PDB file of C-alpha atoms in Angstrom:
ATOM      1  CA  GLU A  23       0.265  -0.076   0.016  1.00 63.00           C
ATOM      2  CA  ALA A  24       0.684   3.040  -1.303  1.00 80.00           C
ATOM      3  CA  GLY A  25       2.078   5.796   1.315  1.00 92.00           C
ATOM      4  CA  VAL A  26       1.463   9.421   1.814  1.00 95.00           C
ATOM      5  CA  VAL A  27       2.960  11.495  -0.997  1.00 96.00           C
ATOM      6  CA  GLN A  28       4.663  14.931  -1.307  1.00 97.00           C
ATOM      7  CA  SER A  29       7.217  16.820  -3.847  1.00 97.00           C
ATOM      8  CA  PRO A  30       9.565  18.066  -4.392  1.00 97.00           C
ATOM      9  CA  ARG A  31      11.041  16.109  -0.939  1.00 96.00           C
ATOM     10  CA  TYR A  32      13.855  19.948  -1.508  1.00 97.00           C
ATOM     11  CA  LYS A  33      13.513  23.150  -2.644  1.00 97.00           C
ATOM     12  CA  ILE A  34      15.560  26.017  -2.578  1.00 98.00           C
ATOM     13  CA  ILE A  35      14.875  29.727  -3.700  1.00 97.00           C
ATOM     14  CA  GLU A  36      15.691  32.921  -3.064  1.00 97.00           C
ATOM     15  CA  LYS A  37      13.280  34.492  -0.755  1.00 96.00           C
ATOM     16  CA  LYS A  38      10.407  37.066  -2.276  1.00 96.00           C
ATOM     17  CA  GLN A  39       9.684  33.775  -4.666  1.00 97.00           C
ATOM     18  CA  PRO A  40       6.354  31.704  -5.034  1.00 97.00           C
ATOM     19  CA  VAL A  41       6.905  28.268  -4.026  1.00 98.00           C
ATOM     20  CA  ALA A  42       4.261  25.378  -3.964  1.00 98.00           C
ATOM     21  CA  PHE A  43       4.259  21.765  -2.420  1.00 97.00           C
ATOM     22  CA  TRP A  44       2.267  19.004  -3.301  1.00 97.00           C
ATOM     23  CA  CYS A  45       0.667  15.715  -1.573  1.00 97.00           C
ATOM     24  CA  ASN A  46      -1.252  12.614  -2.876  1.00 97.00           C
ATOM     25  CA  PRO A  47      -2.953  11.555   0.788  1.00 96.00           C
ATOM     26  CA  ILE A  48      -3.279   7.403   1.305  1.00 95.00           C
ATOM     27  CA  SER A  49      -6.078   5.992  -1.533  1.00 93.00           C
ATOM     28  CA  GLY A  50      -9.606   6.382   0.688  1.00 92.00           C
ATOM     29  CA  HIS A  51      -8.738   9.161   3.693  1.00 94.00           C
ATOM     30  CA  ASN A  52     -10.607  11.968   3.045  1.00 92.00           C
ATOM     31  CA  THR A  53      -9.031  13.822   5.660  1.00 93.00           C
ATOM     32  CA  LEU A  54      -5.512  15.951   4.960  1.00 95.00           C
ATOM     33  CA  TYR A  55      -3.304  17.705   6.933  1.00 95.00           C
ATOM     34  CA  TRP A  56      -0.861  20.199   5.971  1.00 97.00           C
ATOM     35  CA  TYR A  57       1.963  21.099   8.809  1.00 96.00           C
ATOM     36  CA  LEU A  58       4.936  23.540   9.687  1.00 96.00           C
ATOM     37  CA  GLN A  59       7.731  21.500  11.349  1.00 94.00           C
ATOM     38  CA  ASN A  60      10.650  24.354  12.601  1.00 94.00           C
ATOM     39  CA  LEU A  61      14.538  22.733  12.792  1.00 90.00           C
ATOM     40  CA  GLY A  62      13.887  21.547  16.426  1.00 88.00           C
ATOM     41  CA  GLN A  63      10.566  21.925  17.255  1.00 91.00           C
ATOM     42  CA  GLY A  64       7.406  19.774  16.571  1.00 92.00           C
ATOM     43  CA  PRO A  65       4.872  19.833  13.873  1.00 94.00           C
ATOM     44  CA  GLU A  66       1.853  22.335  13.782  1.00 94.00           C
ATOM     45  CA  LEU A  67      -1.017  22.368  12.307  1.00 94.00           C
ATOM     46  CA  LEU A  68      -1.294  25.459   9.470  1.00 96.00           C
ATOM     47  CA  ILE A  69      -4.214  23.303   7.810  1.00 95.00           C
ATOM     48  CA  ARG A  70      -7.124  20.607   7.962  1.00 94.00           C
ATOM     49  CA  TYR A  71      -9.102  19.160   5.457  1.00 94.00           C
ATOM     50  CA  GLU A  72     -12.152  16.871   5.326  1.00 91.00           C
ATOM     51  CA  ASN A  73     -12.490  16.250   1.803  1.00 92.00           C
ATOM     52  CA  GLU A  74     -12.200  19.257  -0.256  1.00 92.00           C
ATOM     53  CA  GLU A  75     -13.009  21.360   2.542  1.00 92.00           C
ATOM     54  CA  ALA A  76     -10.813  23.547   4.648  1.00 93.00           C
ATOM     55  CA  VAL A  77     -12.111  23.187   8.438  1.00 89.00           C
ATOM     56  CA  ASP A  78      -9.098  24.611  10.124  1.00 88.00           C
ATOM     57  CA  ASP A  79      -7.652  26.850   9.086  1.00 91.00           C
ATOM     58  CA  SER A  80      -6.819  28.841  12.304  1.00 88.00           C
ATOM     59  CA  GLN A  81      -2.707  28.960  12.040  1.00 91.00           C
ATOM     60  CA  LEU A  82      -2.299  28.937   8.230  1.00 93.00           C
ATOM     61  CA  PRO A  83      -0.545  32.639   7.700  1.00 92.00           C
ATOM     62  CA  LYS A  84      -3.423  33.934   5.160  1.00 91.00           C
ATOM     63  CA  ASP A  85      -0.978  37.192   3.795  1.00 94.00           C
ATOM     64  CA  ARG A  86       1.819  34.945   2.256  1.00 96.00           C
ATOM     65  CA  PHE A  87       0.491  31.152   1.993  1.00 96.00           C
ATOM     66  CA  SER A  88      -2.756  29.778   0.597  1.00 96.00           C
ATOM     67  CA  ALA A  89      -3.667  25.798   0.408  1.00 97.00           C
ATOM     68  CA  GLU A  90      -6.393  24.009  -1.394  1.00 95.00           C
ATOM     69  CA  ARG A  91      -7.422  20.360  -2.776  1.00 95.00           C
ATOM     70  CA  LEU A  92     -10.066  20.847  -5.271  1.00 84.00           C
ATOM     71  CA  LYS A  93     -11.771  17.430  -6.312  1.00 87.00           C
ATOM     72  CA  GLY A  94     -10.685  15.911  -2.538  1.00 85.00           C
ATOM     73  CA  VAL A  95      -7.851  13.911  -3.015  1.00 92.00           C
ATOM     74  CA  ASP A  96      -4.135  15.525  -3.723  1.00 95.00           C
ATOM     75  CA  SER A  97      -3.349  19.020  -2.372  1.00 97.00           C
ATOM     76  CA  THR A  98      -1.097  21.590  -3.054  1.00 97.00           C
ATOM     77  CA  LEU A  99       0.396  24.533  -0.636  1.00 98.00           C
ATOM     78  CA  LYS A 100       1.169  27.889  -2.124  1.00 97.00           C
ATOM     79  CA  ILE A 101       3.545  30.230  -0.502  1.00 97.00           C
ATOM     80  CA  GLN A 102       3.843  33.455  -2.125  1.00 97.00           C
ATOM     81  CA  PRO A 103       5.996  35.540  -1.499  1.00 96.00           C
ATOM     82  CA  ALA A 104       8.496  33.213   0.906  1.00 96.00           C
ATOM     83  CA  GLU A 105      10.490  34.928   3.578  1.00 96.00           C
ATOM     84  CA  LEU A 106      13.739  33.411   5.185  1.00 96.00           C
ATOM     85  CA  GLY A 107      11.524  32.877   8.371  1.00 95.00           C
ATOM     86  CA  ASP A 108       9.349  30.347   5.833  1.00 97.00           C
ATOM     87  CA  SER A 109      13.078  27.945   5.673  1.00 97.00           C
ATOM     88  CA  ALA A 110      10.974  24.222   7.625  1.00 97.00           C
ATOM     89  CA  VAL A 111       9.497  20.691   7.043  1.00 95.00           C
ATOM     90  CA  TYR A 112       6.816  20.646   6.119  1.00 97.00           C
ATOM     91  CA  LEU A 113       4.806  18.101   6.024  1.00 96.00           C
ATOM     92  CA  CYS A 114       1.471  16.243   5.063  1.00 97.00           C
ATOM     93  CA  ALA A 115      -0.348  13.967   6.636  1.00 95.00           C
ATOM     94  CA  SER A 116      -3.714  12.030   5.306  1.00 94.00           C
ATOM     95  CA  SER A 117      -6.136   9.758   8.046  1.00 92.00           C
ATOM     96  CA  PHE A 118      -9.382   7.858   7.558  1.00 90.00           C
ATOM     97  CA  SER A 119     -12.368  10.393   8.576  1.00 85.00           C
ATOM     98  CA  GLY A 120      -9.878  12.147  11.062  1.00 81.00           C
ATOM     99  CA  GLY A 121      -8.584   8.939  12.802  1.00 85.00           C
ATOM    100  CA  LEU A 122      -5.274   7.964  13.278  1.00 87.00           C
ATOM    101  CA  GLN A 123      -2.209   9.943  10.900  1.00 91.00           C
ATOM    102  CA  PHE A 124      -0.360   9.027   8.398  1.00 92.00           C
ATOM    103  CA  PHE A 125       2.922  10.800   6.994  1.00 94.00           C
ATOM    104  CA  GLY A 126       4.376  11.825   4.827  1.00 95.00           C
ATOM    105  CA  PRO A 127       7.911  12.751   4.386  1.00 94.00           C
ATOM    106  CA  GLY A 128       7.685  15.933   4.547  1.00 95.00           C
ATOM    107  CA  THR A 129       9.062  18.739   1.826  1.00 97.00           C
ATOM    108  CA  ARG A 130      12.578  20.678   2.903  1.00 96.00           C
ATOM    109  CA  LEU A 131      11.977  24.146   1.991  1.00 97.00           C
ATOM    110  CA  THR A 132      15.358  25.947   2.388  1.00 97.00           C
ATOM    111  CA  VAL A 133      15.008  30.320   1.389  1.00 97.00           C
ATOM    112  CA  LEU A 134      17.636  32.242   0.721  1.00 96.00           C
TER     113      LEU A 134
ATOM    114  CA  ALA B   2      -6.345  23.962  25.542  1.00 77.00           C
ATOM    115  CA  GLN B   3      -3.996  21.643  25.911  1.00 86.00           C
ATOM    116  CA  SER B   4       0.319  21.019  25.679  1.00 92.00           C
ATOM    117  CA  VAL B   5       2.579  18.569  25.773  1.00 95.00           C
ATOM    118  CA  THR B   6       6.205  19.168  27.584  1.00 96.00           C
ATOM    119  CA  GLN B   7       9.147  16.737  27.127  1.00 96.00           C
ATOM    120  CA  LEU B   8      11.552  16.217  29.317  1.00 92.00           C
ATOM    121  CA  GLY B   9      15.327  17.043  27.790  1.00 90.00           C
ATOM    122  CA  SER B  10      15.735  17.931  24.209  1.00 93.00           C
ATOM    123  CA  HIS B  11      18.355  14.686  24.327  1.00 96.00           C
ATOM    124  CA  VAL B  12      18.495  11.202  25.832  1.00 97.00           C
ATOM    125  CA  SER B  13      21.653   9.349  25.350  1.00 97.00           C
ATOM    126  CA  VAL B  14      22.036   5.899  26.288  1.00 97.00           C
ATOM    127  CA  SER B  15      24.287   3.202  25.158  1.00 97.00           C
ATOM    128  CA  GLU B  16      23.919   0.149  23.370  1.00 97.00           C
ATOM    129  CA  GLY B  17      21.296  -2.562  25.500  1.00 97.00           C
ATOM    130  CA  ALA B  18      20.640  -0.052  28.198  1.00 97.00           C
ATOM    131  CA  LEU B  19      17.267   0.829  29.105  1.00 98.00           C
ATOM    132  CA  VAL B  20      15.225   3.943  27.286  1.00 98.00           C
ATOM    133  CA  LEU B  21      13.338   6.374  28.933  1.00 98.00           C
ATOM    134  CA  LEU B  22      11.814   9.388  26.504  1.00 98.00           C
ATOM    135  CA  ARG B  23       9.960  11.714  29.698  1.00 97.00           C
ATOM    136  CA  CYS B  24       6.149  13.220  28.378  1.00 97.00           C
ATOM    137  CA  ASN B  25       4.383  15.420  31.028  1.00 97.00           C
ATOM    138  CA  TYR B  26       0.830  16.636  29.198  1.00 95.00           C
ATOM    139  CA  SER B  27      -2.038  19.590  29.911  1.00 92.00           C
ATOM    140  CA  SER B  28      -5.413  18.810  28.632  1.00 85.00           C
ATOM    141  CA  SER B  29      -8.682  19.976  29.824  1.00 79.00           C
ATOM    142  CA  VAL B  30     -10.491  16.596  28.942  1.00 80.00           C
ATOM    143  CA  PRO B  31      -9.643  13.695  29.226  1.00 81.00           C
ATOM    144  CA  PRO B  32      -6.701  13.098  26.625  1.00 86.00           C
ATOM    145  CA  TYR B  33      -4.978  10.618  24.168  1.00 91.00           C
ATOM    146  CA  LEU B  34      -1.647  10.341  23.967  1.00 93.00           C
ATOM    147  CA  PHE B  35       0.353   9.511  20.877  1.00 94.00           C
ATOM    148  CA  TRP B  36       3.970   8.293  21.032  1.00 96.00           C
ATOM    149  CA  TYR B  37       6.079   9.720  17.070  1.00 96.00           C
ATOM    150  CA  VAL B  38       9.481   8.018  15.317  1.00 96.00           C
ATOM    151  CA  GLN B  39      10.518   9.949  13.141  1.00 94.00           C
ATOM    152  CA  TYR B  40      14.160   9.237  11.557  1.00 92.00           C
ATOM    153  CA  PRO B  41      15.690  11.633   9.030  1.00 87.00           C
ATOM    154  CA  ASN B  42      13.775  12.986   5.984  1.00 82.00           C
ATOM    155  CA  GLN B  43      11.192  11.090   6.660  1.00 86.00           C
ATOM    156  CA  GLY B  44       8.026  11.815   8.311  1.00 88.00           C
ATOM    157  CA  LEU B  45       6.590  10.713  11.594  1.00 92.00           C
ATOM    158  CA  GLN B  46       6.031   7.470  12.570  1.00 93.00           C
ATOM    159  CA  LEU B  47       3.022   6.280  14.756  1.00 93.00           C
ATOM    160  CA  LEU B  48       4.994   4.097  17.628  1.00 95.00           C
ATOM    161  CA  LEU B  49       1.642   4.251  20.413  1.00 94.00           C
ATOM    162  CA  LYS B  50      -1.231   5.573  21.321  1.00 92.00           C
ATOM    163  CA  TYR B  51      -3.277   6.074  24.183  1.00 92.00           C
ATOM    164  CA  THR B  52      -7.109   5.991  23.766  1.00 88.00           C
ATOM    165  CA  THR B  53      -9.038   4.791  27.077  1.00 84.00           C
ATOM    166  CA  GLY B  54      -8.646   1.248  28.939  1.00 86.00           C
ATOM    167  CA  ALA B  55      -5.077  -0.327  30.056  1.00 88.00           C
ATOM    168  CA  THR B  56      -2.740   2.629  30.904  1.00 90.00           C
ATOM    169  CA  LEU B  57       0.389   0.420  29.723  1.00 95.00           C
ATOM    170  CA  VAL B  58       0.546   0.183  25.861  1.00 95.00           C
ATOM    171  CA  LYS B  59       2.490  -0.701  23.473  1.00 96.00           C
ATOM    172  CA  GLY B  60       4.313  -0.432  20.637  1.00 95.00           C
ATOM    173  CA  ILE B  61       5.705  -1.157  17.919  1.00 93.00           C
ATOM    174  CA  ASN B  62       9.633  -2.180  17.795  1.00 93.00           C
ATOM    175  CA  GLY B  63       9.881  -3.320  21.733  1.00 96.00           C
ATOM    176  CA  PHE B  64       8.595   0.207  22.956  1.00 97.00           C
ATOM    177  CA  GLU B  65       5.648   0.750  25.258  1.00 97.00           C
ATOM    178  CA  ALA B  66       4.412   3.423  27.265  1.00 97.00           C
ATOM    179  CA  GLU B  67       2.639   3.895  30.740  1.00 95.00           C
ATOM    180  CA  PHE B  68      -0.697   6.664  30.983  1.00 94.00           C
ATOM    181  CA  LYS B  69      -0.597   8.212  34.652  1.00 94.00           C
ATOM    182  CA  LYS B  70      -2.764  10.464  35.603  1.00 92.00           C
ATOM    183  CA  SER B  71      -2.125  11.230  38.122  1.00 92.00           C
ATOM    184  CA  GLU B  72       0.996  12.565  37.499  1.00 94.00           C
ATOM    185  CA  THR B  73      -0.391  13.422  33.861  1.00 94.00           C
ATOM    186  CA  SER B  74       2.624  11.781  32.509  1.00 96.00           C
ATOM    187  CA  PHE B  75       3.443   9.600  29.651  1.00 97.00           C
ATOM    188  CA  HIS B  76       6.265   8.189  29.496  1.00 97.00           C
ATOM    189  CA  LEU B  77       7.876   6.180  26.706  1.00 98.00           C
ATOM    190  CA  THR B  78      10.050   2.952  27.637  1.00 98.00           C
ATOM    191  CA  LYS B  79      12.338   0.244  25.794  1.00 98.00           C
ATOM    192  CA  PRO B  80      14.586  -2.027  28.106  1.00 97.00           C
ATOM    193  CA  SER B  81      17.332  -2.229  25.603  1.00 97.00           C
ATOM    194  CA  ALA B  82      18.325   0.014  22.940  1.00 97.00           C
ATOM    195  CA  HIS B  83      19.393  -0.711  19.884  1.00 96.00           C
ATOM    196  CA  MET B  84      21.537   1.453  17.373  1.00 96.00           C
ATOM    197  CA  SER B  85      18.618   1.493  14.888  1.00 95.00           C
ATOM    198  CA  ASP B  86      16.124   3.947  17.842  1.00 96.00           C
ATOM    199  CA  ALA B  87      18.103   6.678  17.441  1.00 96.00           C
ATOM    200  CA  ALA B  88      15.893   9.158  15.999  1.00 96.00           C
ATOM    201  CA  GLU B  89      13.371  11.936  17.323  1.00 96.00           C
ATOM    202  CA  TYR B  90      10.652  11.359  19.780  1.00 97.00           C
ATOM    203  CA  PHE B  91       7.599  13.001  19.949  1.00 96.00           C
ATOM    204  CA  CYS B  92       4.786  12.344  22.067  1.00 97.00           C
ATOM    205  CA  ALA B  93       0.900  14.715  21.424  1.00 95.00           C
ATOM    206  CA  VAL B  94      -1.639  14.778  23.527  1.00 93.00           C
ATOM    207  CA  SER B  95      -5.040  15.134  21.332  1.00 89.00           C
ATOM    208  CA  ALA B  96      -8.242  16.064  22.484  1.00 77.00           C
ATOM    209  CA  THR B  97     -11.214  15.228  19.669  1.00 70.00           C
ATOM    210  CA  SER B  98     -13.162  17.846  17.773  1.00 64.00           C
ATOM    211  CA  GLY B  99     -16.184  16.249  15.602  1.00 65.00           C
ATOM    212  CA  GLY B 100     -14.285  13.183  16.365  1.00 67.00           C
ATOM    213  CA  SER B 101     -10.759  14.079  14.573  1.00 74.00           C
ATOM    214  CA  TYR B 102      -7.665  13.400  16.496  1.00 80.00           C
ATOM    215  CA  ILE B 103      -5.699  16.614  16.520  1.00 84.00           C
ATOM    216  CA  PRO B 104      -2.434  16.227  18.431  1.00 88.00           C
ATOM    217  CA  THR B 105      -0.309  18.703  19.599  1.00 92.00           C
ATOM    218  CA  PHE B 106       2.955  18.367  19.423  1.00 94.00           C
ATOM    219  CA  GLY B 107       5.920  18.179  22.206  1.00 95.00           C
ATOM    220  CA  ARG B 108       9.485  19.584  20.672  1.00 95.00           C
ATOM    221  CA  GLY B 109      10.857  16.414  19.940  1.00 96.00           C
ATOM    222  CA  THR B 110      13.824  14.066  22.068  1.00 97.00           C
ATOM    223  CA  SER B 111      16.569  13.283  20.497  1.00 97.00           C
ATOM    224  CA  LEU B 112      17.555   9.515  20.709  1.00 97.00           C
ATOM    225  CA  ILE B 113      21.390   8.628  20.791  1.00 97.00           C
ATOM    226  CA  VAL B 114      22.411   5.526  21.149  1.00 97.00           C
ATOM    227  CA  HIS B 115      26.447   4.563  21.433  1.00 95.00           C
ATOM    228  CA  PRO B 116      27.730   1.292  20.345  1.00 94.00           C
TER     229      PRO B 116
END
């Protein structure tokens, strides 16, 4: 069974540039999460989707971050423009109806 | 509101020695508690969870944890460390929101295993 797939695994950009991350959840999982993991910290929830609806985006910095899950399957997280402080690992996780979460390998973003 | 405190950002043990990673939680409702492991450049993998029932929970790779309500603790142990146990370990506490787990993670403890 395939796990949560994320791409790219690594991304290096200059500040003020846009960047996008993609996540494909485990087949059949209707709940999808994006987390931010800063160096030396635990993951922090950015946004949670139930199917295509964002049900919790209170921690998403909406001035520069956006996310979508148009067909209720895969999802894209975008940052525009990126800032130095956005350097971190962005984790995607999925679950069936909000149950136990399975995590992807993450995208490590470096902003120069 | 809920939070987790992991005592010690780094724990160093010798191979074959007891592993003890400490976790204390705060929760306004009966908590669900989790331990995750993260190997370098990988996502988080669930080691074990406590929801209800038996307070001693056994997980994968020989790990176990005990829920102690009176101490608000959920410490992770393994009788004998193996080199492959070297990783980052995260404790998490979760209430439920409409039936969904929403975990709050601790800062993590890095386990170092010496030969």
